[in-house]
Short mmCIF file of C-alpha atoms in Angstrom, two decimals:
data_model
loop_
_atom_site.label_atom_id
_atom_site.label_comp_id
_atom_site.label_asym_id
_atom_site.label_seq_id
_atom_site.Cartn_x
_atom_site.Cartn_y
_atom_site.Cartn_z
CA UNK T 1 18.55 -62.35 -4.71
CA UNK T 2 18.30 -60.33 -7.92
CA UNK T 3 14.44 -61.07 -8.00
CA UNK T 4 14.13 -60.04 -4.45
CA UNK T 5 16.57 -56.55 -5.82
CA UNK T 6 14.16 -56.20 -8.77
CA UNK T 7 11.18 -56.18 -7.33
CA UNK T 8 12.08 -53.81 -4.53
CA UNK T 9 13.17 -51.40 -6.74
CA UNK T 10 10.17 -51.38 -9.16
CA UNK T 11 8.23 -50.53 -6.02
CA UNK T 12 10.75 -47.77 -5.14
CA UNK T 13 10.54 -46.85 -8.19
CA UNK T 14 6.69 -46.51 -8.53
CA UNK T 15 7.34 -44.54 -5.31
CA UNK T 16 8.93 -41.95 -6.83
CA UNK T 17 7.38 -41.60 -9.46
CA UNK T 18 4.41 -40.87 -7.69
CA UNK T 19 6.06 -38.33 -5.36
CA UNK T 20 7.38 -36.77 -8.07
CA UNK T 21 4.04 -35.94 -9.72
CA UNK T 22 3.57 -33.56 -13.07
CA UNK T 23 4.60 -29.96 -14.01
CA UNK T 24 1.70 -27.98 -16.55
CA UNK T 25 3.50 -25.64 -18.61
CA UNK T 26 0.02 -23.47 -20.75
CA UNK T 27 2.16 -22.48 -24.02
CA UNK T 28 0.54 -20.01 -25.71
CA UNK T 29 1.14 -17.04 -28.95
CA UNK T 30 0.25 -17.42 -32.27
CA UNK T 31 -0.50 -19.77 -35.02
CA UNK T 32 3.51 -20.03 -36.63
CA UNK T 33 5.46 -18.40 -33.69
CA UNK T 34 7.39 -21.85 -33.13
CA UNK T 35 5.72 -22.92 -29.75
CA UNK T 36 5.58 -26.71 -30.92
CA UNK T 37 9.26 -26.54 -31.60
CA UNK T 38 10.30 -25.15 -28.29
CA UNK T 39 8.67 -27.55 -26.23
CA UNK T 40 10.08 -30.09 -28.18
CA UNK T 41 13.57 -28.92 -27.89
CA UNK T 42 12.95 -28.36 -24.27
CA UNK T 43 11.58 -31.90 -23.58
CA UNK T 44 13.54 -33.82 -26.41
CA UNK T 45 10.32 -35.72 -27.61
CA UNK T 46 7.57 -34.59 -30.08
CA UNK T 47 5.34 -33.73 -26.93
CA UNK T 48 3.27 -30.85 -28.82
CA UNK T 49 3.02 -32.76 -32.02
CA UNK T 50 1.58 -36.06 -30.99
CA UNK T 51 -2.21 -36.22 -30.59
CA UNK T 52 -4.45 -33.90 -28.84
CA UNK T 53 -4.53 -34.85 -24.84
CA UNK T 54 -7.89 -34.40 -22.95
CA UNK T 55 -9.74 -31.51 -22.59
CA UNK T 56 -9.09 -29.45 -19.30
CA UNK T 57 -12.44 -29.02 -18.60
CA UNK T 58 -15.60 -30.01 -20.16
CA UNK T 59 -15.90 -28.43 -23.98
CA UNK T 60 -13.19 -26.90 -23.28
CA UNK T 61 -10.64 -25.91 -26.43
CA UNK T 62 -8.22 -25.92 -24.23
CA UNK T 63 -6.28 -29.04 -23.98
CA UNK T 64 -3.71 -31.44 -21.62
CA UNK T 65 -1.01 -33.77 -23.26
CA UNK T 66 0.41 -35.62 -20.60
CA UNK T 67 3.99 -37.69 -20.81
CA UNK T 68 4.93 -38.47 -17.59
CA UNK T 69 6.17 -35.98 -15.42
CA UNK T 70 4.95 -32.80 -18.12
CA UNK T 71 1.70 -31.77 -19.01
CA UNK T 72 1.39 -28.69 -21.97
CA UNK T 73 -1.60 -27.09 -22.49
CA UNK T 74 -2.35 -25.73 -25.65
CA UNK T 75 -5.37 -24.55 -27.73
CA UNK T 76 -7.15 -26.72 -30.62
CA UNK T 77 -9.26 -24.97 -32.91
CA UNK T 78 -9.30 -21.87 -31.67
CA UNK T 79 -6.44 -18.59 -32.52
CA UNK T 80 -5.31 -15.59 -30.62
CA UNK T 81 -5.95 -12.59 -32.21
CA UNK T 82 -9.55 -14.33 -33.26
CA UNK T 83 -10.82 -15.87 -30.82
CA UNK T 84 -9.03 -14.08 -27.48
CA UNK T 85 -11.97 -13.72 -25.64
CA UNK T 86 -13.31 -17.60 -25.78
CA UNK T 87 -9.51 -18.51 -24.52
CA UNK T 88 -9.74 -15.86 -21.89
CA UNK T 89 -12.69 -17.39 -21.00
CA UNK T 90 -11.51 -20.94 -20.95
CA UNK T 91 -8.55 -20.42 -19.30
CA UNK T 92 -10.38 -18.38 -15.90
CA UNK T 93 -12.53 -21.21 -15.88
CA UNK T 94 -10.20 -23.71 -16.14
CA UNK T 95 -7.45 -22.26 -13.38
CA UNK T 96 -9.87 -21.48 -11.29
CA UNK T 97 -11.27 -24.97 -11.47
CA UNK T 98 -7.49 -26.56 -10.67
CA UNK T 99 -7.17 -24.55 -7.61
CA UNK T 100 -9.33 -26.82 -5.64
CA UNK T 101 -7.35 -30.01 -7.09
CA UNK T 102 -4.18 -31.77 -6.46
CA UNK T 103 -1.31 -29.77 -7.26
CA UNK T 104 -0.30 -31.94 -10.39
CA UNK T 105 -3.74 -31.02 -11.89
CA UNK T 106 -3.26 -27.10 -11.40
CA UNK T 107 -1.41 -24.84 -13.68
CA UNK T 108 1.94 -23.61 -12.98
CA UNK T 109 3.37 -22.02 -15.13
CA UNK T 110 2.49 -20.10 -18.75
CA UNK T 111 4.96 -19.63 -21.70
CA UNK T 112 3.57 -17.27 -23.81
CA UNK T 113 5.61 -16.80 -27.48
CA UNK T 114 6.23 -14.14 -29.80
CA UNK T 115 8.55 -14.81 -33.28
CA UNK T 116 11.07 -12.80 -32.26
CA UNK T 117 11.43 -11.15 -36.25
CA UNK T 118 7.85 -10.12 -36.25
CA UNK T 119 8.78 -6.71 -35.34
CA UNK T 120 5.32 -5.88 -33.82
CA UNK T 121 3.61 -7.25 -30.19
CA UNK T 122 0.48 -6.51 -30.57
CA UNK T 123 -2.51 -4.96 -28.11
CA UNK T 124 -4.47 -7.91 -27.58
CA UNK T 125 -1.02 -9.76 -27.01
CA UNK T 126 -0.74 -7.49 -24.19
CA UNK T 127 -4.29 -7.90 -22.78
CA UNK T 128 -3.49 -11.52 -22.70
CA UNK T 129 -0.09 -11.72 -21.32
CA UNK T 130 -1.90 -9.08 -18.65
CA UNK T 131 -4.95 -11.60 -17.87
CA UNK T 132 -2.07 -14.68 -17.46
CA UNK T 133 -0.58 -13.04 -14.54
CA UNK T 134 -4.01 -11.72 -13.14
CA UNK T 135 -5.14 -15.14 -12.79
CA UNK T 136 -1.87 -15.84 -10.88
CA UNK T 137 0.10 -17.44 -13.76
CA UNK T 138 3.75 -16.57 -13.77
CA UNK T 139 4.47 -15.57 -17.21
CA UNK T 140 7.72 -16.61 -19.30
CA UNK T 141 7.93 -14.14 -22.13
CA UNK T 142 10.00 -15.85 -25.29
CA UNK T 143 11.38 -14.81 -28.55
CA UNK T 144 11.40 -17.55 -30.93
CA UNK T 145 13.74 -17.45 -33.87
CA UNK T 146 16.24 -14.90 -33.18
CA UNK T 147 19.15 -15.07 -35.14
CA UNK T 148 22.19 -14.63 -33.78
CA UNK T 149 25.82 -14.26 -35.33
CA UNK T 150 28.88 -13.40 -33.22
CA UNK T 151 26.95 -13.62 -30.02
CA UNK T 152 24.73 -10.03 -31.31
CA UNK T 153 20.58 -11.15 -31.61
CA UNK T 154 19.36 -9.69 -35.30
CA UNK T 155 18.97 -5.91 -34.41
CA UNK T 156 14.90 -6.46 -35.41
CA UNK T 157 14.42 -8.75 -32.46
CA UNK T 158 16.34 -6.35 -29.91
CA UNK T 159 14.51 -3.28 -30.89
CA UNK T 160 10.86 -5.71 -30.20
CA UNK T 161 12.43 -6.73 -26.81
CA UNK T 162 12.70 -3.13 -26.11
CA UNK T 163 9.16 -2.09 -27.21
CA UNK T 164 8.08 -4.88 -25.06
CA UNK T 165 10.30 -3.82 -21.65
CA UNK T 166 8.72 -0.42 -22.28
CA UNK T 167 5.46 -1.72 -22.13
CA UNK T 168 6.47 -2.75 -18.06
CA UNK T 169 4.67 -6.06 -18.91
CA UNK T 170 4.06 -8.43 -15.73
CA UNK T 171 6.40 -10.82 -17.13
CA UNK T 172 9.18 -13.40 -15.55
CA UNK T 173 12.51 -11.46 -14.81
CA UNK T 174 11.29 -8.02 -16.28
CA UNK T 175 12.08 -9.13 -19.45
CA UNK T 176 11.66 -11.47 -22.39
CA UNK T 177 14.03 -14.21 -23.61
CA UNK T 178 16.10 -14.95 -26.59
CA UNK T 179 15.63 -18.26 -28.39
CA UNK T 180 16.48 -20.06 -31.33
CA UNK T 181 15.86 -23.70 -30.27
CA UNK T 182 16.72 -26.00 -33.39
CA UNK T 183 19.68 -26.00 -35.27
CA UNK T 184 19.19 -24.52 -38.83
CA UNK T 185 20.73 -27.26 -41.44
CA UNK T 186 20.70 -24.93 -44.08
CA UNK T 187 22.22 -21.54 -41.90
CA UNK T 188 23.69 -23.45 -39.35
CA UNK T 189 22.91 -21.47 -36.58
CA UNK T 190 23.32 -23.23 -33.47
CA UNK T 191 20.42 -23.08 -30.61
CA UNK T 192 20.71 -20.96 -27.95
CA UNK T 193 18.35 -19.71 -24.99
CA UNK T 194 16.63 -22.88 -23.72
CA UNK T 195 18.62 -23.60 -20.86
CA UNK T 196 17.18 -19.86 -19.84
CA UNK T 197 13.80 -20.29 -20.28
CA UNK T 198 13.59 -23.59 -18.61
CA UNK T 199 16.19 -21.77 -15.33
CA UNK T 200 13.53 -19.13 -15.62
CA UNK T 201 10.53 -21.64 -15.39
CA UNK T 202 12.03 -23.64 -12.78
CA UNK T 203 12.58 -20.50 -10.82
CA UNK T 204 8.66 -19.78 -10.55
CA UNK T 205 7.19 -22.90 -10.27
CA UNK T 206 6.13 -24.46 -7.43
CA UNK T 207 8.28 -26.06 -5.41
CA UNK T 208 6.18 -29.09 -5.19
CA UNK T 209 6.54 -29.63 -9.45
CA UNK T 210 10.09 -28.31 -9.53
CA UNK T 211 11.80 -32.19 -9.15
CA UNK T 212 9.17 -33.38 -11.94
CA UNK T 213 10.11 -30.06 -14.06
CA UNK T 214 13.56 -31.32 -13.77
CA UNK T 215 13.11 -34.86 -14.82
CA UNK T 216 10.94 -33.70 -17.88
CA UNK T 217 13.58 -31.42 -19.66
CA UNK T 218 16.49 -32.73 -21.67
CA UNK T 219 18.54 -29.53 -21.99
CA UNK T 220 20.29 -29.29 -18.57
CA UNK T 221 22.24 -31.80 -16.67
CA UNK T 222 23.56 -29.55 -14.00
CA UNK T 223 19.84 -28.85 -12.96
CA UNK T 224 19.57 -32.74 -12.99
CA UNK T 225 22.89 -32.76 -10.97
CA UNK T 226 21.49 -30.47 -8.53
CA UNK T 227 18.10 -32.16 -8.37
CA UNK T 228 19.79 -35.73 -7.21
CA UNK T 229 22.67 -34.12 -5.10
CA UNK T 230 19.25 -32.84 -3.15
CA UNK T 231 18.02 -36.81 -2.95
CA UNK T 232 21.46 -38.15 -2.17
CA UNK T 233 21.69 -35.64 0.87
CA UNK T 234 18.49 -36.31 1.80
CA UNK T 235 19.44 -40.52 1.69
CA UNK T 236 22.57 -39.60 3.53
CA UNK T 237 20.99 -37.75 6.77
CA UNK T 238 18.49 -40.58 6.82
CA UNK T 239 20.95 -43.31 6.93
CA UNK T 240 22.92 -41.28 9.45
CA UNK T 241 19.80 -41.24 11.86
CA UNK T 242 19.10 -45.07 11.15
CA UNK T 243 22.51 -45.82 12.33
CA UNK T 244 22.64 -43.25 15.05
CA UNK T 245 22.23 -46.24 17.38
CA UNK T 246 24.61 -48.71 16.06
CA UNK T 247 23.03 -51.12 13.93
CA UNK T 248 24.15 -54.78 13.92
CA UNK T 249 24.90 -56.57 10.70
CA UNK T 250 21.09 -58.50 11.39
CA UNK T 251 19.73 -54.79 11.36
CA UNK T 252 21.78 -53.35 8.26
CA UNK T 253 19.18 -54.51 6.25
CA UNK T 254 17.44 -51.52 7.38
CA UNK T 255 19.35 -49.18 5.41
CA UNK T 256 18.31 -50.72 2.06
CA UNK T 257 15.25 -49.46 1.34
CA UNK T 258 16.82 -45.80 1.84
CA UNK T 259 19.39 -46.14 -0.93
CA UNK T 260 16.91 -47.96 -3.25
CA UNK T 261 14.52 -45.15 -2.58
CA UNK T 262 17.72 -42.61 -3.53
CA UNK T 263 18.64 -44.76 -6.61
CA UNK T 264 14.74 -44.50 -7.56
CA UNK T 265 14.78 -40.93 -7.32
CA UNK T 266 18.14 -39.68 -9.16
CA UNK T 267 16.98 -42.55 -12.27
CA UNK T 268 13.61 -40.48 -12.58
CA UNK T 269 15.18 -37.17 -12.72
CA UNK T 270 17.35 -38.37 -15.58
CA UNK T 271 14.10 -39.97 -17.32
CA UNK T 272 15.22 -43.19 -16.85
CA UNK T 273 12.49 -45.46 -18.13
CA UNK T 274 12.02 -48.27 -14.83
CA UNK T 275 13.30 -51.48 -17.07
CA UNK T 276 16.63 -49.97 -18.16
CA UNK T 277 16.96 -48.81 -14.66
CA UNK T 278 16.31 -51.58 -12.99
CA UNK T 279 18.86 -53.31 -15.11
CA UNK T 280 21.29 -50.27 -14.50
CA UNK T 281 20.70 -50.89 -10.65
CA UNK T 282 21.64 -54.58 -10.70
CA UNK T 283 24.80 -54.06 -12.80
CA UNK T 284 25.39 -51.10 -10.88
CA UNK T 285 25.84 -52.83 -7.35
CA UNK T 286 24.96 -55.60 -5.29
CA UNK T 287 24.98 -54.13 -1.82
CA UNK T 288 21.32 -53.57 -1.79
CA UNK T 289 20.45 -57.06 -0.79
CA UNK T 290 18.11 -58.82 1.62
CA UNK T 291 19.88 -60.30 4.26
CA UNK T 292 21.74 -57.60 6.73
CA UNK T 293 25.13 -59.10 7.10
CA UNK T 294 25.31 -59.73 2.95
CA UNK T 295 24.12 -55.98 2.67
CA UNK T 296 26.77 -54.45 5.14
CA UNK T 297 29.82 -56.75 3.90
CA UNK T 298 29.06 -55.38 0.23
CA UNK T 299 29.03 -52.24 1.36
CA UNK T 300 31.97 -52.36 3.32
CA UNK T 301 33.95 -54.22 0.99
CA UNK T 302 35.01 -51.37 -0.70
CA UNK T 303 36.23 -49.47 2.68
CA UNK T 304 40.08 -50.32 2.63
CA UNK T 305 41.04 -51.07 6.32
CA UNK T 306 37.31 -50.91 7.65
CA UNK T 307 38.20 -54.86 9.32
CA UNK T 308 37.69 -53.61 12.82
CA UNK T 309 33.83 -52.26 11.50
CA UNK T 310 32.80 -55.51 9.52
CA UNK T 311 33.72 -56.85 12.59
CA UNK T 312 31.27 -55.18 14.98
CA UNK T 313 28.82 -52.58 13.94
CA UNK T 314 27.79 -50.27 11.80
CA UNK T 315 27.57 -46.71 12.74
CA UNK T 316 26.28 -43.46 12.38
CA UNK T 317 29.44 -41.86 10.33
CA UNK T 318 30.38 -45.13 8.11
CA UNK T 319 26.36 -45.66 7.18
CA UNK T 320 26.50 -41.64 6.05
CA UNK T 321 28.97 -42.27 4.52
CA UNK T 322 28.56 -45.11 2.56
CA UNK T 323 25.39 -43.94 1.03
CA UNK T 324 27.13 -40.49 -0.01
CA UNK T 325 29.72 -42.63 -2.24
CA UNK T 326 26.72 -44.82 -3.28
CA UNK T 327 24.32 -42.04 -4.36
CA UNK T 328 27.65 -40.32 -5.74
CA UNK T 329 28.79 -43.04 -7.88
CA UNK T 330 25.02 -44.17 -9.09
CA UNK T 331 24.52 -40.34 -10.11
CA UNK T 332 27.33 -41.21 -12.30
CA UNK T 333 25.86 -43.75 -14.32
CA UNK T 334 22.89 -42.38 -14.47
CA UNK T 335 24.44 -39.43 -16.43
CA UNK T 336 26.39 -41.61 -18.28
CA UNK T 337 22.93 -43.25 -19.59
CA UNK T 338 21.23 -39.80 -20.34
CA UNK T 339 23.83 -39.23 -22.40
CA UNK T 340 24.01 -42.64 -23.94
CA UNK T 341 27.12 -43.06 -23.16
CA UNK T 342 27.99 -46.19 -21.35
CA UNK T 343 29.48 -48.74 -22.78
CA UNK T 344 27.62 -51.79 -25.86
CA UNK T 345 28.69 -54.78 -26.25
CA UNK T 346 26.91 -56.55 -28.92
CA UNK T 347 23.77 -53.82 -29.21
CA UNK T 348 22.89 -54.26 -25.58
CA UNK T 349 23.96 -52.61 -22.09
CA UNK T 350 27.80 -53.97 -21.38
CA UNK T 351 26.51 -55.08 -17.63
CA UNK T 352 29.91 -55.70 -16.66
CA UNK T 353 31.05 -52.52 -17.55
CA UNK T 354 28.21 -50.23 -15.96
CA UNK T 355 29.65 -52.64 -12.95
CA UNK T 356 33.30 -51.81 -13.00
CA UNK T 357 31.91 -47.89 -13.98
CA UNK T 358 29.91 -47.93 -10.45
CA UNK T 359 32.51 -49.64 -8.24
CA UNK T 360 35.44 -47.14 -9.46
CA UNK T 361 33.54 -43.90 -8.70
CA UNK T 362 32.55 -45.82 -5.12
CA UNK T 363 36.61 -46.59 -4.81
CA UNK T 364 37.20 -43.00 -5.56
CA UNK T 365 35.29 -41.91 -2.66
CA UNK T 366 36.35 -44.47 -0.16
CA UNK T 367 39.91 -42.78 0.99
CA UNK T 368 37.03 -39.85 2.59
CA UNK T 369 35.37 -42.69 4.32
CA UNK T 370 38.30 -44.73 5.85
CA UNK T 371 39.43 -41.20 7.03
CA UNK T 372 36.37 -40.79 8.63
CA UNK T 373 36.54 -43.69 10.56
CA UNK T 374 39.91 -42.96 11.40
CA UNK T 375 39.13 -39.79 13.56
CA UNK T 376 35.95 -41.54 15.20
#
């Protein structure tokens, strides 16, 4: 039975993972301003510092590194304020040569950076921010490494945010954002302003990238929260129409696949690499099984009084509603491992503890569900 599990959810797994696709973020400013370091902090991995990616189009300087759901494009050998008119040129080519392509092969969205104490935005920063959003990029304006002490940005940055708003630049939100995105060991100032730029991204892209946007950043659960509460309705209305005839314990089987698929989904928004979810998944519950009557009776097990259901059918409301406490109490875990926090026994995953973590947030929910039932 747990090969059968296993295997079933690698392939949901794969699914999702190809419906979720890839986000392109173009990051561009100058050589210094700190764009390397915001991705970074953004996506918690060295994304912009390891290797080069592919060109995006044929000797092109304009480059893709791709890790998994995020793609950043950057520039290699080339320098704005140099060589502005050979990017220009790149770039047109290049967007207009993702139009006709899938949508995880386009552009989305372009990040363009400024050090926020340079006290100066220059003209040809302008005429490049300007030719972003003519070729149809939204642009995210950021200040990189702004100092701030008593929640008050250094006075030098907020008078170059206001030369910049006076210029009525065609810019994300009217207005450029704040950032100092690694903590300064020596200073100590604290980062700030990420969680902004990537609510601001999010905002503008696509709708079609957003769920892989979400799964690539590291800075904010709640969008991550939001993201699966999305897949866990979505699992819920579908089990509700499955069962909207209802189903016999030899047909419960057929709600399976749905809550594997939602599992699948909320462990790839939280970046959940498929072996340690997998293994999360089969610690986490053993309802998902093969056989139809071994599938409902887990499921139900949990239901206090549900004896008159096990006994007959399953419907509409208790298959709803049993996949809301499911998804609910998998979402769980699956924060708990982003934040590498569930529990180690020996230097490896305490399976019986992710276990007794998933059944208690199910138990917590099940009063809602025997209510339910109750009033059918």
């Amino acid at each position: 039975m747990t090969q059968w599990f296993t295997e079933s959810f690698r392939a949901e797994y794969a699914k999702q993972e190809a419906e979720l696709g890839r986000v392109n973020i173009a990051v561009f400013g100058k050589t210094g301003v700190g764009k390397s370091t915001l991705v970074n902090a953004i996506f918690g991995e060295p994304v912009a510092a390891t290797g080069i990616g592919a060109p995006v189009t044929n000797g092109s300087h304009l480059y893709l590194d791709k890790r998994g759901s995020l793609g950043v494009i950057d520039t290699r050998g080339l320098e704005l304020g140099r060589d502005d008119d050979q990017i220009i040129k790149e770039l047109t080519k290049a967007v207009k040569e993702s139009r006709g392509k899938p949508i995880e092969e386009q552009i989305h969205v372009a990040w363009y950076c400024v050090r926020g104490m340079d006290r100066r935005f220059e003209d040809f920063e302008e005429r490049f921010v300007r030719t972003l959003a003519a070729l149809g990029l939204p642009v995210v304006l950021v200040l990189t490494q702004v100092p701030m002490r008593e929640g008050q940005y250094h006075p030098d940055a907020v008078e170059l945010a206001r030369q910049l708003s006076a210029r009525d630049l065609p810019i994300v939100d009217g207005h450029p954002f704040m950032t100092y995105a690694m903590r300064d060991q020596f200073t100590g100032q604290p980062p700030y302003g990420l969680v902004e730029v990537l609510g601001a991204t999010f905002r503008v892209a696509p709708e079609a990238v957003q769920a892989a946007l979400v799964a690539a950043q590291e800075v904010d659960l709640q969008l991550k929260a939001s993201q699966s509460n999305k897949a866990v309705a979505a699992a819920v209305t579908a089990a509700a129409a499955a069962a909207a005839v209802p189903i016999p314990f030899s047909s419960a089987a057929m709600l399976v696949p749905i809550q594997l698929s939602m599992m699948a989904r909320i462990a790839q928004l939280h970046g959940l690499g498929l072996d340690k979810s997998a293994l999360l998944a089969i610690a986490s519950t053993s309802v998902a099984t093969s056989a139809g009557r071994a599938a409902a009776a887990g499921l139900l097990k949990f239901v206090p009084g549900a004896g008159s259901v096990v006994g007959g059918v399953i419907n509409a409301s208790v298959a709803s509603s049993l996949t809301l406490a499911m998804g609910q109490a998998w979402l769980v875990v699956c924060q708990r491992a982003f934040n590498k926090t569930l529990p180690v026994l020996d230097g490896k995953l305490d399976t019986a503890a992710v276990t007794r973590l998933f059944e208690s947030e199910m138990a917590k929910r099940m009063p809602k569900i025997r209510h339910r039932d109750k009033d059918a």
